[in-house]
Amino acid sequence: MCGHEIIIAMAVLDPNVLNPFVLVSPAVAPALAVAITAISVSLSLMISRYFFKSYTFSGFGYLLGLPVGFAFLGASFLFELSSLMYRADPLLYPAFFWIQMSLQSEALALIALSYYYKSSDASESGKRVRARDVLVTTLPLVMVAIPFLVPTFSLASQPYFNYAGLADLSFYMRIFNMAVIGYIFKSTIASLVRAANIKLLYVPAAFALLWLEQYSLVLAYFDNSAIAFIGSAAARMAGLALFAYIMHSVTSRRKMEIEARKAA
């Protein structure tokens, strides 16, 4: 067995697996990773583009976190692929993994921040902001800071990329991601109730699939299950595809309304 194959075998047997793609057979892992990453990045950037158009069209500041968040999410998938491609490098492999975890959590926090301010704008419109509301306003900022501060603290305390420490960090960050997505899910359900539009049901469904992705990765953390990882990848792509479909439908309908107004 050559040295490269030994490294791959060690990665598969390592209980502190960082990149879950190593749980898949080495013969198919690279091709599978490229395919999943290409689909995930394309969908994320497509969603980001749709949201950026909505932001420029409406001018609502709280919408800016959505295109930036999905762009960060797409970037995190690229770093996930990079960590797999450099899994034999003792420095780049954990470094890319660290960046991936930070970007992904930051992306979800930015998306949640947009939904938070959207809900606040709807519920607090016309009300005077009181002093006790300042604390509530700072909480989302803390949520956005956590994905940067926690990994940075972990890196500062263990500057040599301890694999066990990074694996544990991934577990905690995914729990954080699940909590953030849970908040987004709750916010989208509230928007669905206010709008009384059954078509908006697809939005919480998309985030439910992204939550399922994180949950499956938590399961893979405990038992190194390739099935759990494949399930997480399927849930991710399904969630992003559903979200892209929603944004495409909304954008197309808006264009038709604008054209109808011009024609009138």
Coordinates of C-alpha atoms in Angstrom, one line a residue:
M1 CA 0.0 0.0 0.0
C2 CA 1.5 3.4 -1.0
G3 CA 1.8 6.3 1.3
H4 CA -1.1 8.2 -0.2
E5 CA -3.4 5.2 0.3
I6 CA -2.2 4.8 3.9
I7 CA -3.1 8.5 4.6
I8 CA -6.6 8.0 3.1
A9 CA -7.1 4.8 5.1
M10 CA -6.0 6.6 8.3
A11 CA -8.5 9.4 7.6
V12 CA -11.3 6.9 7.2
L13 CA -10.5 5.1 10.4
D14 CA -9.7 8.3 12.4
P15 CA -12.4 8.8 15.0
N16 CA -11.9 12.6 14.7
V17 CA -13.0 12.9 11.1
L18 CA -13.1 16.5 9.9
N19 CA -14.3 16.3 6.3
P20 CA -17.2 13.8 6.1
F21 CA -16.4 13.0 2.5
V22 CA -13.6 10.7 3.7
L23 CA -16.3 8.4 5.1
V24 CA -17.1 7.5 1.5
S25 CA -15.1 5.1 -0.5
P26 CA -11.9 6.8 -1.7
A27 CA -12.6 5.6 -5.3
V28 CA -15.8 7.7 -5.5
A29 CA -15.2 10.4 -2.9
P30 CA -13.5 13.0 -5.2
A31 CA -16.0 12.7 -8.0
L32 CA -18.9 12.7 -5.5
A33 CA -17.5 15.7 -3.7
V34 CA -17.1 17.7 -6.9
A35 CA -20.6 16.9 -8.0
I36 CA -22.3 17.8 -4.7
T37 CA -20.2 20.9 -4.3
A38 CA -20.9 22.1 -7.8
I39 CA -24.7 21.7 -7.3
S40 CA -24.6 23.3 -3.8
V41 CA -22.5 26.3 -4.8
S42 CA -24.5 26.9 -8.0
L43 CA -27.8 26.8 -6.0
S44 CA -26.4 29.0 -3.3
L45 CA -25.2 31.6 -5.7
M46 CA -28.4 31.5 -7.6
I47 CA -30.4 32.2 -4.4
S48 CA -27.9 34.9 -3.5
R49 CA -28.5 36.5 -6.8
Y50 CA -32.2 36.4 -6.5
F51 CA -32.1 38.0 -3.0
F52 CA -29.7 40.7 -4.2
K53 CA -32.2 41.6 -6.9
S54 CA -34.9 41.8 -4.3
Y55 CA -32.7 44.0 -2.1
T56 CA -31.9 46.4 -5.0
F57 CA -35.6 46.4 -6.0
S58 CA -37.0 47.1 -2.5
G59 CA -34.2 48.9 -0.8
F60 CA -34.9 47.2 2.5
G61 CA -31.7 47.1 4.5
Y62 CA -32.5 43.9 6.4
L63 CA -32.6 42.0 3.1
L64 CA -28.8 42.5 2.6
G65 CA -28.0 39.6 5.0
L66 CA -29.8 37.1 2.8
P67 CA -27.6 37.5 -0.4
V68 CA -24.5 37.8 1.6
G69 CA -25.4 34.8 3.8
F70 CA -26.1 32.5 0.8
A71 CA -22.9 33.7 -0.9
F72 CA -21.0 32.8 2.3
L73 CA -22.8 29.5 2.3
G74 CA -21.7 28.7 -1.2
A75 CA -18.1 29.7 -0.3
S76 CA -18.2 27.3 2.7
F77 CA -19.0 24.4 0.3
L78 CA -15.9 25.3 -1.8
F79 CA -13.7 25.2 1.3
E80 CA -15.2 21.9 2.2
L81 CA -14.2 20.5 -1.2
S82 CA -10.7 22.1 -0.8
S83 CA -10.2 20.4 2.5
L84 CA -11.0 17.1 0.9
M85 CA -8.6 17.7 -2.0
Y86 CA -5.8 18.6 0.5
R87 CA -6.6 15.9 3.0
A88 CA -3.0 14.7 2.9
D89 CA -1.7 18.1 3.8
P90 CA -1.4 18.4 7.6
L91 CA -1.8 22.2 7.5
L92 CA -4.2 22.9 4.6
Y93 CA -6.7 20.1 5.5
P94 CA -7.6 21.4 8.9
A95 CA -7.2 25.0 7.9
F96 CA -9.8 24.7 5.1
F97 CA -12.0 22.8 7.4
W98 CA -11.8 25.6 10.0
I99 CA -12.6 28.2 7.4
Q100 CA -15.5 26.1 6.1
M101 CA -17.1 25.8 9.6
S102 CA -16.7 29.5 10.3
L103 CA -18.2 30.6 7.0
Q104 CA -21.1 28.2 7.2
S105 CA -22.1 29.3 10.7
E106 CA -21.6 33.0 9.8
A107 CA -23.8 32.5 6.7
L108 CA -26.6 31.1 8.7
A109 CA -26.3 33.8 11.3
L110 CA -26.5 36.5 8.7
I111 CA -29.6 34.9 7.2
A112 CA -31.2 34.7 10.6
L113 CA -30.3 38.3 11.3
S114 CA -32.2 39.3 8.2
Y115 CA -35.3 37.4 9.3
Y116 CA -34.9 38.9 12.8
Y117 CA -34.9 42.5 11.5
K118 CA -37.7 41.6 9.1
S119 CA -39.9 40.4 12.0
S120 CA -38.9 43.4 14.1
D121 CA -39.8 45.8 11.3
A122 CA -43.2 44.1 11.0
S123 CA -44.0 44.0 14.7
E124 CA -42.4 47.2 15.9
S125 CA -43.5 49.5 13.0
G126 CA -44.7 52.8 14.4
K127 CA -43.6 52.0 18.0
R128 CA -41.1 53.9 19.9
V129 CA -37.9 52.0 20.7
R130 CA -37.5 51.8 24.5
A131 CA -34.3 51.4 26.5
R132 CA -35.0 47.8 27.4
D133 CA -35.2 47.0 23.7
V134 CA -31.6 47.8 23.3
L135 CA -30.6 44.5 24.9
V136 CA -32.9 42.6 22.5
T137 CA -31.3 44.4 19.6
T138 CA -27.8 43.4 20.6
L139 CA -28.6 39.7 20.7
P140 CA -28.6 39.2 17.0
L141 CA -25.2 40.9 16.8
V142 CA -23.9 38.4 19.4
M143 CA -25.3 35.6 17.2
V144 CA -23.4 36.9 14.2
A145 CA -20.2 37.3 16.3
I146 CA -20.3 33.7 17.7
P147 CA -19.3 32.0 14.4
F148 CA -16.2 34.1 14.2
L149 CA -15.2 34.3 17.9
V150 CA -15.7 30.7 18.8
P151 CA -13.5 29.2 16.0
T152 CA -10.9 32.0 16.5
F153 CA -10.7 31.2 20.2
S154 CA -10.3 27.5 19.4
L155 CA -7.6 28.3 17.0
A156 CA -5.8 30.6 19.4
S157 CA -5.9 28.0 22.2
Q158 CA -4.8 25.2 19.9
P159 CA -2.7 26.9 17.1
Y160 CA -1.5 23.6 15.7
F161 CA -4.9 22.4 14.5
N162 CA -5.6 19.6 17.0
Y163 CA -7.8 17.2 15.0
A164 CA -9.8 16.1 18.1
G165 CA -10.4 19.7 19.1
L166 CA -11.5 20.7 15.6
A167 CA -13.8 17.7 15.4
D168 CA -15.4 18.8 18.7
L169 CA -15.6 22.4 17.4
S170 CA -17.5 21.1 14.4
F171 CA -20.0 19.4 16.7
Y172 CA -20.7 22.6 18.7
M173 CA -20.9 24.7 15.6
R174 CA -23.4 22.4 14.1
I175 CA -25.5 22.5 17.2
F176 CA -25.3 26.3 16.9
N177 CA -26.3 26.0 13.2
M178 CA -29.3 23.9 14.2
A179 CA -30.4 26.4 16.7
V180 CA -30.0 29.3 14.2
I181 CA -31.9 27.4 11.5
G182 CA -34.6 26.6 14.1
Y183 CA -35.0 30.3 14.7
I184 CA -35.2 31.0 11.0
F185 CA -37.8 28.2 10.6
K186 CA -39.9 29.8 13.4
S187 CA -39.7 33.2 11.7
T188 CA -40.7 31.8 8.3
I189 CA -43.7 30.1 9.9
A190 CA -44.7 33.4 11.5
S191 CA -44.4 35.1 8.1
L192 CA -46.5 32.3 6.6
V193 CA -49.3 32.9 9.1
R194 CA -49.2 36.7 8.6
A195 CA -49.3 36.4 4.8
A196 CA -51.9 33.6 4.8
N197 CA -50.2 32.3 1.6
I198 CA -49.9 28.6 1.4
K199 CA -47.2 28.9 -1.3
L200 CA -44.9 30.3 1.4
L201 CA -44.9 26.9 3.1
Y202 CA -42.0 26.0 0.8
V203 CA -39.7 28.4 2.6
P204 CA -39.9 26.7 6.1
A205 CA -39.7 23.4 4.3
A206 CA -36.4 24.4 2.7
F207 CA -35.0 25.5 6.0
A208 CA -36.2 22.3 7.6
L209 CA -34.2 20.4 5.0
L210 CA -31.1 22.5 5.9
W211 CA -31.7 21.7 9.6
L212 CA -31.9 18.0 8.7
E213 CA -28.5 18.3 7.0
Q214 CA -26.9 19.6 10.2
Y215 CA -28.7 17.0 12.3
S216 CA -27.4 14.2 10.0
L217 CA -23.9 15.6 10.3
V218 CA -24.2 15.5 14.0
L219 CA -25.1 11.8 13.7
A220 CA -22.1 11.3 11.5
Y221 CA -19.9 12.9 14.1
F222 CA -20.9 10.2 16.6
D223 CA -20.7 7.1 14.5
N224 CA -18.8 8.1 11.4
S225 CA -21.7 6.9 9.3
A226 CA -21.4 7.3 5.6
I227 CA -25.2 6.9 5.3
A228 CA -25.8 9.8 7.6
F229 CA -23.4 11.9 5.6
I230 CA -25.0 11.0 2.3
G231 CA -28.4 11.8 3.8
S232 CA -27.1 15.2 4.9
A233 CA -25.8 16.0 1.4
A234 CA -29.1 15.0 -0.1
A235 CA -31.0 17.1 2.4
R236 CA -28.7 20.1 1.7
M237 CA -29.2 19.9 -2.1
A238 CA -32.9 19.4 -1.8
G239 CA -33.3 22.4 0.6
L240 CA -31.2 24.6 -1.7
A241 CA -33.1 23.5 -4.8
L242 CA -36.4 24.1 -3.1
F243 CA -35.3 27.6 -2.1
A244 CA -34.0 28.3 -5.6
Y245 CA -37.3 27.2 -7.0
I246 CA -39.2 29.5 -4.6
M247 CA -37.1 32.5 -5.5
H248 CA -37.4 31.8 -9.2
S249 CA -41.1 31.6 -8.9
V250 CA -41.4 34.8 -6.9
T251 CA -39.1 36.7 -9.2
S252 CA -40.9 35.5 -12.3
R253 CA -44.2 36.5 -10.9
R254 CA -42.9 39.9 -9.9
K255 CA -41.6 40.5 -13.4
M256 CA -45.0 39.6 -14.9
E257 CA -46.7 42.1 -12.5
I258 CA -44.2 44.8 -13.5
E259 CA -44.7 44.2 -17.2
A260 CA -48.5 44.1 -16.7
R261 CA -48.3 47.5 -15.0
K262 CA -46.2 48.9 -17.8
A263 CA -48.7 47.6 -20.4
A264 CA -51.6 49.2 -18.5

